[in-house]
PDB file of C-alpha atoms and ligand atoms in Angstrom:
ATOM      1  CA  MET A   1      -4.889  -8.368 -36.790  1.00 37.00           C
ATOM      2  CA  LYS A   2      -1.277  -9.402 -37.114  1.00 43.00           C
ATOM      3  CA  GLN A   3       0.177 -10.049 -40.517  1.00 49.00           C
ATOM      4  CA  SER A   4       3.513 -11.512 -41.435  1.00 60.00           C
ATOM      5  CA  LEU A   5       5.638  -8.874 -43.112  1.00 68.00           C
ATOM      6  CA  LYS A   6       8.319 -11.030 -44.595  1.00 69.00           C
ATOM      7  CA  ILE A   7       6.259 -12.484 -47.438  1.00 73.00           C
ATOM      8  CA  PHE A   8       6.539  -9.327 -49.563  1.00 79.00           C
ATOM      9  CA  LEU A   9      10.011  -8.178 -48.551  1.00 85.00           C
ATOM     10  CA  GLY A  10      12.060 -10.928 -50.191  1.00 80.00           C
ATOM     11  CA  GLU A  11      12.540  -8.932 -53.386  1.00 81.00           C
ATOM     12  CA  ILE A  12      13.801  -5.721 -51.825  1.00 88.00           C
ATOM     13  CA  LEU A  13      15.695  -6.843 -48.719  1.00 90.00           C
ATOM     14  CA  THR A  14      18.509  -9.311 -48.183  1.00 90.00           C
ATOM     15  CA  ASP A  15      17.992 -12.183 -45.750  1.00 88.00           C
ATOM     16  CA  ASP A  16      20.041 -10.330 -43.135  1.00 91.00           C
ATOM     17  CA  GLU A  17      17.982  -7.172 -43.616  1.00 91.00           C
ATOM     18  CA  ILE A  18      14.736  -9.134 -43.324  1.00 88.00           C
ATOM     19  CA  LYS A  19      15.959 -10.483 -39.994  1.00 88.00           C
ATOM     20  CA  LEU A  20      16.098  -6.886 -38.707  1.00 91.00           C
ATOM     21  CA  MET A  21      12.391  -6.338 -39.375  1.00 89.00           C
ATOM     22  CA  ASN A  22       9.693  -7.145 -36.828  1.00 83.00           C
ATOM     23  CA  ARG A  23       7.760 -10.274 -37.747  1.00 73.00           C
ATOM     24  CA  ALA A  24       4.340  -8.678 -37.487  1.00 81.00           C
ATOM     25  CA  PHE A  25       2.695  -5.290 -37.849  1.00 89.00           C
ATOM     26  CA  ASP A  26      -0.535  -3.684 -36.723  1.00 93.00           C
ATOM     27  CA  VAL A  27      -3.411  -2.831 -38.987  1.00 96.00           C
ATOM     28  CA  ILE A  28      -5.921  -0.194 -37.906  1.00 98.00           C
ATOM     29  CA  GLY A  29      -8.664   0.111 -40.517  1.00 98.00           C
ATOM     30  CA  ASP A  30      -6.781   0.312 -43.829  1.00 98.00           C
ATOM     31  CA  ILE A  31      -3.579   1.722 -42.258  1.00 98.00           C
ATOM     32  CA  ALA A  32      -0.593  -0.557 -41.659  1.00 97.00           C
ATOM     33  CA  ILE A  33       1.693   0.592 -38.854  1.00 97.00           C
ATOM     34  CA  ILE A  34       5.211  -0.781 -39.092  1.00 95.00           C
ATOM     35  CA  GLU A  35       8.547  -0.380 -37.388  1.00 94.00           C
ATOM     36  CA  ILE A  36      11.522   0.517 -39.589  1.00 95.00           C
ATOM     37  CA  PRO A  37      14.837  -0.361 -37.951  1.00 94.00           C
ATOM     38  CA  LEU A  38      17.452   2.415 -38.103  1.00 94.00           C
ATOM     39  CA  GLU A  39      19.654   0.315 -40.383  1.00 94.00           C
ATOM     40  CA  LEU A  40      16.858   0.207 -43.002  1.00 94.00           C
ATOM     41  CA  GLU A  41      15.867   3.888 -42.876  1.00 95.00           C
ATOM     42  CA  ALA A  42      17.150   4.423 -46.453  1.00 95.00           C
ATOM     43  CA  LYS A  43      14.850   1.669 -47.740  1.00 95.00           C
ATOM     44  CA  LYS A  44      11.698   2.726 -45.888  1.00 96.00           C
ATOM     45  CA  LYS A  45       9.792   3.916 -48.999  1.00 96.00           C
ATOM     46  CA  GLU A  46      10.426   0.613 -50.770  1.00 95.00           C
ATOM     47  CA  ILE A  47       9.379  -1.328 -47.676  1.00 95.00           C
ATOM     48  CA  GLY A  48       6.225   0.810 -47.460  1.00 95.00           C
ATOM     49  CA  LYS A  49       5.388   0.073 -51.105  1.00 94.00           C
ATOM     50  CA  ALA A  50       5.819  -3.655 -50.505  1.00 92.00           C
ATOM     51  CA  VAL A  51       3.413  -3.506 -47.548  1.00 93.00           C
ATOM     52  CA  LEU A  52       0.789  -1.909 -49.823  1.00 94.00           C
ATOM     53  CA  ASN A  53       0.566  -5.343 -51.481  1.00 91.00           C
ATOM     54  CA  PHE A  54      -1.300  -6.636 -48.451  1.00 90.00           C
ATOM     55  CA  LYS A  55      -5.045  -6.890 -48.942  1.00 90.00           C
ATOM     56  CA  HIS A  56      -7.069  -3.827 -47.821  1.00 94.00           C
ATOM     57  CA  ILE A  57      -3.984  -1.696 -46.965  1.00 97.00           C
ATOM     58  CA  LYS A  58      -4.215   1.831 -48.405  1.00 98.00           C
ATOM     59  CA  VAL A  59      -1.751   3.648 -46.152  1.00 98.00           C
ATOM     60  CA  VAL A  60       1.572   2.559 -44.663  1.00 98.00           C
ATOM     61  CA  ALA A  61       2.811   4.490 -41.636  1.00 98.00           C
ATOM     62  CA  ALA A  62       6.134   4.051 -39.864  1.00 97.00           C
ATOM     63  CA  LYS A  63       6.364   4.443 -36.073  1.00 96.00           C
ATOM     64  CA  ALA A  64       8.246   7.663 -35.357  1.00 95.00           C
ATOM     65  CA  GLY A  65       7.924   7.578 -31.583  1.00 91.00           C
ATOM     66  CA  ILE A  66       6.430   5.665 -28.673  1.00 91.00           C
ATOM     67  CA  PHE A  67       3.059   6.176 -26.976  1.00 92.00           C
ATOM     68  CA  GLU A  68       3.687   9.086 -24.647  1.00 93.00           C
ATOM     69  CA  GLY A  69       2.284  12.104 -22.860  1.00 95.00           C
ATOM     70  CA  GLU A  70      -1.059  12.438 -21.113  1.00 96.00           C
ATOM     71  CA  TYR A  71      -2.934  11.483 -24.273  1.00 98.00           C
ATOM     72  CA  ARG A  72      -0.800   8.354 -24.897  1.00 96.00           C
ATOM     73  CA  THR A  73      -0.382   9.258 -28.559  1.00 97.00           C
ATOM     74  CA  ARG A  74       2.570   8.589 -30.838  1.00 96.00           C
ATOM     75  CA  LYS A  75       4.076  10.175 -33.947  1.00 97.00           C
ATOM     76  CA  LEU A  76       3.728   8.323 -37.241  1.00 98.00           C
ATOM     77  CA  GLU A  77       5.240   9.032 -40.656  1.00 98.00           C
ATOM     78  CA  ILE A  78       3.374   8.083 -43.822  1.00 98.00           C
ATOM     79  CA  ILE A  79       5.846   6.192 -46.019  1.00 98.00           C
ATOM     80  CA  ALA A  80       3.566   4.810 -48.745  1.00 98.00           C
ATOM     81  CA  GLY A  81       0.014   4.982 -50.076  1.00 98.00           C
ATOM     82  CA  GLU A  82      -2.560   7.700 -49.442  1.00 98.00           C
ATOM     83  CA  ASN A  83      -1.492  10.697 -47.407  1.00 98.00           C
ATOM     84  CA  ARG A  84      -3.870  10.434 -44.438  1.00 98.00           C
ATOM     85  CA  LYS A  85      -3.960   9.193 -40.870  1.00 98.00           C
ATOM     86  CA  GLU A  86      -7.719   8.903 -40.436  1.00 98.00           C
ATOM     87  CA  THR A  87      -9.415   5.566 -40.986  1.00 98.00           C
ATOM     88  CA  ILE A  88     -12.390   3.441 -39.952  1.00 98.00           C
ATOM     89  CA  HIS A  89     -11.534   0.327 -37.972  1.00 98.00           C
ATOM     90  CA  THR A  90     -14.121  -2.450 -37.727  1.00 98.00           C
ATOM     91  CA  GLU A  91     -14.176  -4.788 -34.745  1.00 96.00           C
ATOM     92  CA  PHE A  92     -16.906  -7.160 -33.545  1.00 97.00           C
ATOM     93  CA  GLY A  93     -19.452  -5.378 -35.698  1.00 96.00           C
ATOM     94  CA  CYS A  94     -18.578  -1.891 -34.370  1.00 98.00           C
ATOM     95  CA  ARG A  95     -16.980   0.825 -36.501  1.00 98.00           C
ATOM     96  CA  TYR A  96     -14.466   3.274 -35.087  1.00 98.00           C
ATOM     97  CA  LEU A  97     -13.454   6.417 -36.950  1.00 98.00           C
ATOM     98  CA  LEU A  98     -10.125   7.737 -35.693  1.00 98.00           C
ATOM     99  CA  ASN A  99      -6.866   9.423 -36.550  1.00 98.00           C
ATOM    100  CA  VAL A 100      -4.146   6.928 -35.638  1.00 98.00           C
ATOM    101  CA  GLU A 101      -1.782   9.703 -34.574  1.00 98.00           C
ATOM    102  CA  ASP A 102      -4.163  11.987 -32.680  1.00 98.00           C
ATOM    103  CA  VAL A 103      -5.799   9.414 -30.427  1.00 98.00           C
ATOM    104  CA  TYR A 104      -4.657   6.180 -28.754  1.00 98.00           C
ATOM    105  CA  PHE A 105      -6.081   3.031 -30.248  1.00 97.00           C
ATOM    106  CA  SER A 106      -4.779  -0.530 -30.143  1.00 95.00           C
ATOM    107  CA  GLU A 107      -6.335  -3.214 -32.328  1.00 95.00           C
ATOM    108  CA  ARG A 108      -4.512  -5.784 -30.196  1.00 94.00           C
ATOM    109  CA  LEU A 109      -6.882  -5.091 -27.282  1.00 96.00           C
ATOM    110  CA  GLY A 110     -10.008  -6.122 -29.185  1.00 97.00           C
ATOM    111  CA  ASN A 111     -10.437  -9.451 -27.374  1.00 97.00           C
ATOM    112  CA  GLU A 112      -9.869  -7.815 -24.004  1.00 98.00           C
ATOM    113  CA  ARG A 113     -12.560  -5.222 -24.764  1.00 98.00           C
ATOM    114  CA  LEU A 114     -14.908  -8.061 -25.696  1.00 97.00           C
ATOM    115  CA  ARG A 115     -14.101  -9.882 -22.447  1.00 97.00           C
ATOM    116  CA  ILE A 116     -15.170  -6.800 -20.478  1.00 97.00           C
ATOM    117  CA  ALA A 117     -18.211  -6.056 -22.658  1.00 96.00           C
ATOM    118  CA  GLN A 118     -19.504  -9.587 -22.147  1.00 95.00           C
ATOM    119  CA  GLN A 119     -19.451  -9.148 -18.372  1.00 95.00           C
ATOM    120  CA  ALA A 120     -21.715  -6.106 -18.382  1.00 95.00           C
ATOM    121  CA  LYS A 121     -25.174  -6.944 -17.107  1.00 94.00           C
ATOM    122  CA  GLU A 122     -28.666  -5.658 -17.624  1.00 91.00           C
ATOM    123  CA  GLY A 123     -29.540  -2.557 -15.623  1.00 94.00           C
ATOM    124  CA  GLU A 124     -25.934  -1.632 -14.786  1.00 96.00           C
ATOM    125  CA  LYS A 125     -24.584   1.878 -14.531  1.00 97.00           C
ATOM    126  CA  ILE A 126     -21.133   1.743 -16.144  1.00 98.00           C
ATOM    127  CA  LEU A 127     -18.326   4.285 -16.167  1.00 98.00           C
ATOM    128  CA  VAL A 128     -15.509   4.014 -18.707  1.00 98.00           C
ATOM    129  CA  MET A 129     -12.627   6.203 -17.565  1.00 98.00           C
ATOM    130  CA  PHE A 130      -9.861   7.086 -20.093  1.00 98.00           C
ATOM    131  CA  ALA A 131     -12.212   6.231 -22.954  1.00 98.00           C
ATOM    132  CA  GLY A 132     -10.136   7.360 -25.983  1.00 98.00           C
ATOM    133  CA  ALA A 133     -12.077   7.092 -29.256  1.00 98.00           C
ATOM    134  CA  GLY A 134     -14.704   5.052 -27.414  1.00 98.00           C
ATOM    135  CA  PRO A 135     -14.028   1.381 -28.194  1.00 98.00           C
ATOM    136  CA  TYR A 136     -15.006   0.145 -24.695  1.00 98.00           C
ATOM    137  CA  PRO A 137     -18.258   2.083 -24.270  1.00 98.00           C
ATOM    138  CA  VAL A 138     -19.392   1.455 -27.845  1.00 98.00           C
ATOM    139  CA  LEU A 139     -18.728  -2.290 -27.667  1.00 97.00           C
ATOM    140  CA  ILE A 140     -20.384  -2.556 -24.246  1.00 97.00           C
ATOM    141  CA  ALA A 141     -23.421  -0.735 -25.599  1.00 96.00           C
ATOM    142  CA  ARG A 142     -23.556  -3.009 -28.660  1.00 94.00           C
ATOM    143  CA  THR A 143     -23.011  -6.309 -26.911  1.00 93.00           C
ATOM    144  CA  LYS A 144     -26.140  -8.424 -27.063  1.00 80.00           C
ATOM    145  CA  LYS A 145     -26.580  -8.968 -23.320  1.00 77.00           C
ATOM    146  CA  THR A 146     -26.682  -5.264 -22.580  1.00 76.00           C
ATOM    147  CA  GLU A 147     -28.236  -3.926 -25.764  1.00 75.00           C
ATOM    148  CA  LYS A 148     -31.360  -1.870 -25.081  1.00 71.00           C
ATOM    149  CA  LYS A 149     -31.621  -3.328 -21.594  1.00 79.00           C
ATOM    150  CA  ASN A 150     -31.528  -0.328 -19.410  1.00 90.00           C
ATOM    151  CA  VAL A 151     -27.730  -0.049 -19.245  1.00 95.00           C
ATOM    152  CA  GLU A 152     -26.429   3.454 -18.605  1.00 96.00           C
ATOM    153  CA  ILE A 153     -22.924   4.106 -19.928  1.00 97.00           C
ATOM    154  CA  TYR A 154     -20.780   7.150 -19.171  1.00 98.00           C
ATOM    155  CA  ALA A 155     -17.351   7.692 -20.771  1.00 98.00           C
ATOM    156  CA  ILE A 156     -14.720  10.307 -19.907  1.00 98.00           C
ATOM    157  CA  GLU A 157     -11.774  11.352 -22.100  1.00 98.00           C
ATOM    158  CA  LEU A 158      -9.223  14.146 -21.657  1.00 98.00           C
ATOM    159  CA  ASN A 159      -7.883  14.380 -25.214  1.00 98.00           C
ATOM    160  CA  PRO A 160     -10.205  16.674 -27.253  1.00 98.00           C
ATOM    161  CA  ALA A 161      -9.417  14.691 -30.437  1.00 98.00           C
ATOM    162  CA  GLY A 162     -10.262  11.414 -28.678  1.00 98.00           C
ATOM    163  CA  TYR A 163     -13.481  12.915 -27.309  1.00 98.00           C
ATOM    164  CA  LYS A 164     -14.479  14.189 -30.772  1.00 98.00           C
ATOM    165  CA  TYR A 165     -14.010  10.716 -32.285  1.00 98.00           C
ATOM    166  CA  MET A 166     -15.823   9.048 -29.386  1.00 98.00           C
ATOM    167  CA  VAL A 167     -18.861  11.300 -29.909  1.00 98.00           C
ATOM    168  CA  GLU A 168     -18.759  10.458 -33.623  1.00 98.00           C
ATOM    169  CA  ASN A 169     -18.354   6.718 -32.939  1.00 98.00           C
ATOM    170  CA  VAL A 170     -21.316   6.725 -30.573  1.00 98.00           C
ATOM    171  CA  ARG A 171     -23.330   8.316 -33.398  1.00 98.00           C
ATOM    172  CA  ILE A 172     -22.037   5.977 -36.151  1.00 98.00           C
ATOM    173  CA  ASN A 173     -22.765   2.883 -34.069  1.00 97.00           C
ATOM    174  CA  LYS A 174     -26.182   4.187 -33.012  1.00 96.00           C
ATOM    175  CA  VAL A 175     -25.618   3.588 -29.315  1.00 96.00           C
ATOM    176  CA  ASN A 176     -26.437   5.543 -26.225  1.00 95.00           C
ATOM    177  CA  VAL A 177     -23.332   6.666 -24.311  1.00 97.00           C
ATOM    178  CA  ARG A 178     -22.935   9.887 -22.379  1.00 98.00           C
ATOM    179  CA  CYS A 179     -19.535  11.260 -23.500  1.00 98.00           C
ATOM    180  CA  ILE A 180     -17.686  13.692 -21.252  1.00 98.00           C
ATOM    181  CA  LEU A 181     -14.616  15.747 -22.163  1.00 98.00           C
ATOM    182  CA  GLY A 182     -12.244  16.326 -19.273  1.00 98.00           C
ATOM    183  CA  ASP A 183     -10.126  14.918 -16.477  1.00 98.00           C
ATOM    184  CA  VAL A 184     -11.467  11.791 -14.749  1.00 98.00           C
ATOM    185  CA  LYS A 185     -10.376  13.263 -11.383  1.00 98.00           C
ATOM    186  CA  THR A 186     -12.643  16.281 -11.666  1.00 98.00           C
ATOM    187  CA  GLU A 187     -15.399  15.021 -13.991  1.00 98.00           C
ATOM    188  CA  THR A 188     -16.249  11.786 -12.122  1.00 98.00           C
ATOM    189  CA  PRO A 189     -17.383  13.446  -8.854  1.00 98.00           C
ATOM    190  CA  LYS A 190     -19.381  16.014 -10.855  1.00 98.00           C
ATOM    191  CA  LEU A 191     -21.614  13.193 -12.128  1.00 98.00           C
ATOM    192  CA  GLY A 192     -22.932  12.870  -8.561  1.00 97.00           C
ATOM    193  CA  MET A 193     -23.757   9.192  -8.944  1.00 97.00           C
ATOM    194  CA  LYS A 194     -22.450   5.704  -8.152  1.00 98.00           C
ATOM    195  CA  PHE A 195     -21.600   3.005 -10.667  1.00 98.00           C
ATOM    196  CA  ASP A 196     -21.906  -0.794 -10.739  1.00 98.00           C
ATOM    197  CA  ARG A 197     -18.891  -1.211 -13.023  1.00 98.00           C
ATOM    198  CA  ILE A 198     -15.895   1.040 -13.647  1.00 98.00           C
ATOM    199  CA  ILE A 199     -13.290   0.400 -16.341  1.00 98.00           C
ATOM    200  CA  MET A 200      -9.832   1.946 -15.870  1.00 98.00           C
ATOM    201  CA  PRO A 201      -7.777   1.421 -19.071  1.00 98.00           C
ATOM    202  CA  LEU A 202      -4.804   3.639 -18.155  1.00 97.00           C
ATOM    203  CA  PRO A 203      -2.154   1.028 -17.293  1.00 96.00           C
ATOM    204  CA  LYS A 204       0.679   3.434 -16.535  1.00 94.00           C
ATOM    205  CA  ASP A 205      -1.174   5.685 -14.109  1.00 95.00           C
ATOM    206  CA  ALA A 206      -4.406   3.992 -13.025  1.00 96.00           C
ATOM    207  CA  GLY A 207      -3.134   4.027  -9.419  1.00 95.00           C
ATOM    208  CA  ASN A 208      -3.516   7.827  -9.312  1.00 97.00           C
ATOM    209  CA  PHE A 209      -7.233   7.426  -9.963  1.00 98.00           C
ATOM    210  CA  LEU A 210      -8.066   4.430  -7.761  1.00 98.00           C
ATOM    211  CA  ASP A 211      -9.458   6.672  -5.015  1.00 97.00           C
ATOM    212  CA  THR A 212     -11.730   8.384  -7.563  1.00 98.00           C
ATOM    213  CA  ALA A 213     -13.029   4.997  -8.754  1.00 98.00           C
ATOM    214  CA  LEU A 214     -13.547   3.667  -5.210  1.00 98.00           C
ATOM    215  CA  ASN A 215     -15.405   6.829  -4.161  1.00 97.00           C
ATOM    216  CA  THR A 216     -17.798   6.272  -7.047  1.00 98.00           C
ATOM    217  CA  ILE A 217     -18.436   2.510  -6.982  1.00 98.00           C
ATOM    218  CA  ASN A 218     -21.515   0.839  -5.504  1.00 97.00           C
ATOM    219  CA  GLU A 219     -21.114  -1.842  -2.872  1.00 96.00           C
ATOM    220  CA  GLY A 220     -20.853  -5.112  -4.835  1.00 97.00           C
ATOM    221  CA  GLY A 221     -19.648  -3.222  -7.900  1.00 98.00           C
ATOM    222  CA  ILE A 222     -16.722  -4.272 -10.094  1.00 98.00           C
ATOM    223  CA  ILE A 223     -13.611  -2.337 -11.083  1.00 98.00           C
ATOM    224  CA  HIS A 224     -11.556  -3.450 -14.088  1.00 98.00           C
ATOM    225  CA  TYR A 225      -8.127  -2.083 -13.229  1.00 98.00           C
ATOM    226  CA  TYR A 226      -5.263  -2.113 -15.779  1.00 98.00           C
ATOM    227  CA  GLY A 227      -1.532  -2.025 -15.174  1.00 98.00           C
ATOM    228  CA  PHE A 228       1.778  -3.334 -16.460  1.00 97.00           C
ATOM    229  CA  SER A 229       3.449  -6.157 -14.564  1.00 97.00           C
ATOM    230  CA  ASP A 230       5.846  -9.070 -14.814  1.00 96.00           C
ATOM    231  CA  ASN A 231       3.765 -11.054 -12.320  1.00 97.00           C
ATOM    232  CA  LYS A 232       0.006 -10.762 -12.582  1.00 97.00           C
ATOM    233  CA  GLU A 233      -0.811 -12.513  -9.287  1.00 97.00           C
ATOM    234  CA  ILE A 234       1.492 -10.222  -7.289  1.00 97.00           C
ATOM    235  CA  PHE A 235       0.101  -7.230  -9.186  1.00 97.00           C
ATOM    236  CA  ALA A 236      -3.475  -8.205  -8.282  1.00 98.00           C
ATOM    237  CA  GLU A 237      -2.564  -8.579  -4.604  1.00 98.00           C
ATOM    238  CA  GLU A 238      -0.909  -5.137  -4.665  1.00 97.00           C
ATOM    239  CA  VAL A 239      -4.048  -3.542  -6.101  1.00 98.00           C
ATOM    240  CA  LYS A 240      -6.195  -5.307  -3.488  1.00 97.00           C
ATOM    241  CA  LYS A 241      -3.849  -3.974  -0.791  1.00 97.00           C
ATOM    242  CA  GLN A 242      -4.101  -0.421  -2.142  1.00 97.00           C
ATOM    243  CA  CYS A 243      -7.893  -0.707  -1.911  1.00 97.00           C
ATOM    244  CA  GLU A 244      -7.609  -2.003   1.646  1.00 95.00           C
ATOM    245  CA  ASN A 245      -5.385   0.963   2.550  1.00 95.00           C
ATOM    246  CA  LEU A 246      -8.159   3.218   1.290  1.00 95.00           C
ATOM    247  CA  GLY A 247     -10.673   1.361   3.493  1.00 95.00           C
ATOM    248  CA  TYR A 248     -12.270  -0.943   0.891  1.00 96.00           C
ATOM    249  CA  GLU A 249     -12.543  -4.708   1.190  1.00 95.00           C
ATOM    250  CA  THR A 250     -12.298  -6.352  -2.221  1.00 97.00           C
ATOM    251  CA  GLU A 251     -12.309  -9.768  -3.845  1.00 98.00           C
ATOM    252  CA  ILE A 252     -10.152 -10.574  -6.867  1.00 98.00           C
ATOM    253  CA  LEU A 253     -12.518 -12.141  -9.409  1.00 98.00           C
ATOM    254  CA  ASP A 254      -9.970 -12.590 -12.182  1.00 98.00           C
ATOM    255  CA  VAL A 255      -6.513 -11.464 -13.326  1.00 98.00           C
ATOM    256  CA  VAL A 256      -5.869 -11.507 -17.045  1.00 97.00           C
ATOM    257  CA  ALA A 257      -2.702 -10.852 -19.043  1.00 97.00           C
ATOM    258  CA  CYS A 258      -3.889  -9.075 -22.179  1.00 96.00           C
ATOM    259  CA  GLY A 259      -0.882  -8.271 -24.313  1.00 90.00           C
ATOM    260  CA  ALA A 260       2.875  -7.973 -24.093  1.00 90.00           C
ATOM    261  CA  TYR A 261       4.223  -4.572 -23.068  1.00 90.00           C
ATOM    262  CA  GLY A 262       7.940  -5.318 -22.983  1.00 87.00           C
ATOM    263  CA  PRO A 263      10.213  -8.287 -22.441  1.00 88.00           C
ATOM    264  CA  GLY A 264       8.573 -10.305 -19.659  1.00 93.00           C
ATOM    265  CA  VAL A 265       6.095  -7.509 -18.882  1.00 96.00           C
ATOM    266  CA  ASP A 266       2.388  -7.785 -19.693  1.00 96.00           C
ATOM    267  CA  ARG A 267      -0.589  -5.504 -19.715  1.00 97.00           C
ATOM    268  CA  VAL A 268      -2.700  -6.944 -16.913  1.00 98.00           C
ATOM    269  CA  CYS A 269      -6.336  -6.439 -15.970  1.00 98.00           C
ATOM    270  CA  VAL A 270      -7.560  -7.169 -12.447  1.00 98.00           C
ATOM    271  CA  ASP A 271     -11.313  -7.604 -12.066  1.00 98.00           C
ATOM    272  CA  LEU A 272     -12.054  -6.523  -8.503  1.00 98.00           C
ATOM    273  CA  LYS A 273     -15.353  -6.844  -6.675  1.00 98.00           C
ATOM    274  CA  ILE A 274     -15.890  -4.216  -4.010  1.00 97.00           C
ATOM    275  CA  LYS A 275     -17.273  -6.192  -1.082  1.00 95.00           C
ATOM    276  CA  ASN A 276     -17.593  -3.482   1.525  1.00 85.00           C
ATOM    277  CA  LEU A 277     -17.537   0.289   1.400  1.00 86.00           C
ATOM    278  CA  PRO A 278     -15.805   1.992   4.342  1.00 86.00           C
ATOM    279  CA  ARG A 279     -18.153   2.548   7.268  1.00 73.00           C
ATOM    280  CA  ALA A 280     -18.753   6.229   7.935  1.00 66.00           C
TER     281      ALA A 280
HETATM  282  C1  SAM B   1      -4.235   3.904 -22.947  1.00 93.01           C
HETATM  283  S1  SAM B   1      -5.380   5.045 -23.639  1.00 93.01           S
HETATM  284  C2  SAM B   1      -6.850   4.029 -23.719  1.00 93.01           C
HETATM  285  C3  SAM B   1      -7.892   4.584 -24.662  1.00 93.01           C
HETATM  286  C4  SAM B   1      -9.097   3.651 -24.910  1.00 93.01           C
HETATM  287  N1  SAM B   1      -9.729   3.274 -23.664  1.00 93.01           N
HETATM  288  C5  SAM B   1      -8.713   2.439 -25.702  1.00 93.01           C
HETATM  289  O1  SAM B   1      -8.669   1.343 -25.137  1.00 93.01           O
HETATM  290  O2  SAM B   1      -8.471   2.574 -26.908  1.00 93.01           O
HETATM  291  C6  SAM B   1      -5.689   6.100 -22.250  1.00 93.01           C
HETATM  292  C7  SAM B   1      -6.567   7.296 -22.567  1.00 93.01           C
HETATM  293  O3  SAM B   1      -6.784   8.016 -21.352  1.00 93.01           O
HETATM  294  C8  SAM B   1      -6.794   9.401 -21.628  1.00 93.01           C
HETATM  295  N2  SAM B   1      -6.470  10.086 -20.355  1.00 93.01           N
HETATM  296  C9  SAM B   1      -5.255  10.212 -19.753  1.00 93.01           C
HETATM  297  N3  SAM B   1      -5.363  10.858 -18.579  1.00 93.01           N
HETATM  298  C10 SAM B   1      -6.689  11.142 -18.431  1.00 93.01           C
HETATM  299  C11 SAM B   1      -7.444  11.802 -17.415  1.00 93.01           C
HETATM  300  N4  SAM B   1      -6.862  12.295 -16.318  1.00 93.01           N
HETATM  301  N5  SAM B   1      -8.775  11.920 -17.578  1.00 93.01           N
HETATM  302  C12 SAM B   1      -9.404  11.419 -18.686  1.00 93.01           C
HETATM  303  N6  SAM B   1      -8.743  10.779 -19.690  1.00 93.01           N
HETATM  304  C13 SAM B   1      -7.403  10.648 -19.559  1.00 93.01           C
HETATM  305  C14 SAM B   1      -5.756   9.572 -22.733  1.00 93.01           C
HETATM  306  O4  SAM B   1      -5.977  10.752 -23.464  1.00 93.01           O
HETATM  307  C15 SAM B   1      -5.978   8.291 -23.557  1.00 93.01           C
HETATM  308  O5  SAM B   1      -6.908   8.515 -24.588  1.00 93.01           O
END
């Protein structure tokens, strides 16, 4: 959900100061996450208090860093409301318990998760790599088409905090997902099985794991591969080429821009069908 911040700031900021603020902010559960420009650092508590006027907001956190490191987490500073970083976020009927600082989660990707979940078909074996607090596997498991229809879902996450929340979210949402703590590189081959669909939501580094995904996909299977790019068609062709270099013939089923990453750069998902496995 995006909400317009300016409505409540008129009384505490001048027009010029308001112009410095970002137009929108993220809301995860009842926590608002906002960006305080350096020039307004001295007024952050007042800004935080104003944001508490928004419906359902109990905590206001200011970004104190960018998503970074292997776990893609970021520092946040509570500037108003209750002193906590854990919340329950509700999306498409699923509930996700998570600490917004300890595990990556983006509410902006909700529609993209739904797009993927709606493609899953009865009887599929599905692997969600880089699963975080579990929003992809839980939503896939809860989506009507796949619900209780013999779908097997496996999800791997490296961050122990993310894994802990994923296990909890699988329980809360009463779904059946096999959660695995560890590195996709080493844990995927240990499963000793092939998948019909593999989801790779690690846009910065997915390329390092493409061989792992290809080694584990069934002929005819689909890989949802994420990256950042300023040209989604070129990006899709590059991914196809990488697969070819590894001996796999693929077909691009779709290329979707699913959120801005930076000026002119989008998060992109390529849906790739694996047409032929390399001949031994
Ligand atoms: C961009 S986040 C996506 C999380 C989740 N899929 C979501 O959409 O909310 C990427 C996740 O991959 C995890 N990760 C990074 N490298 C990994 C690896 N080698 N094996 C397993 N998980 C990894 C990070 O800890 C992080 O939770």
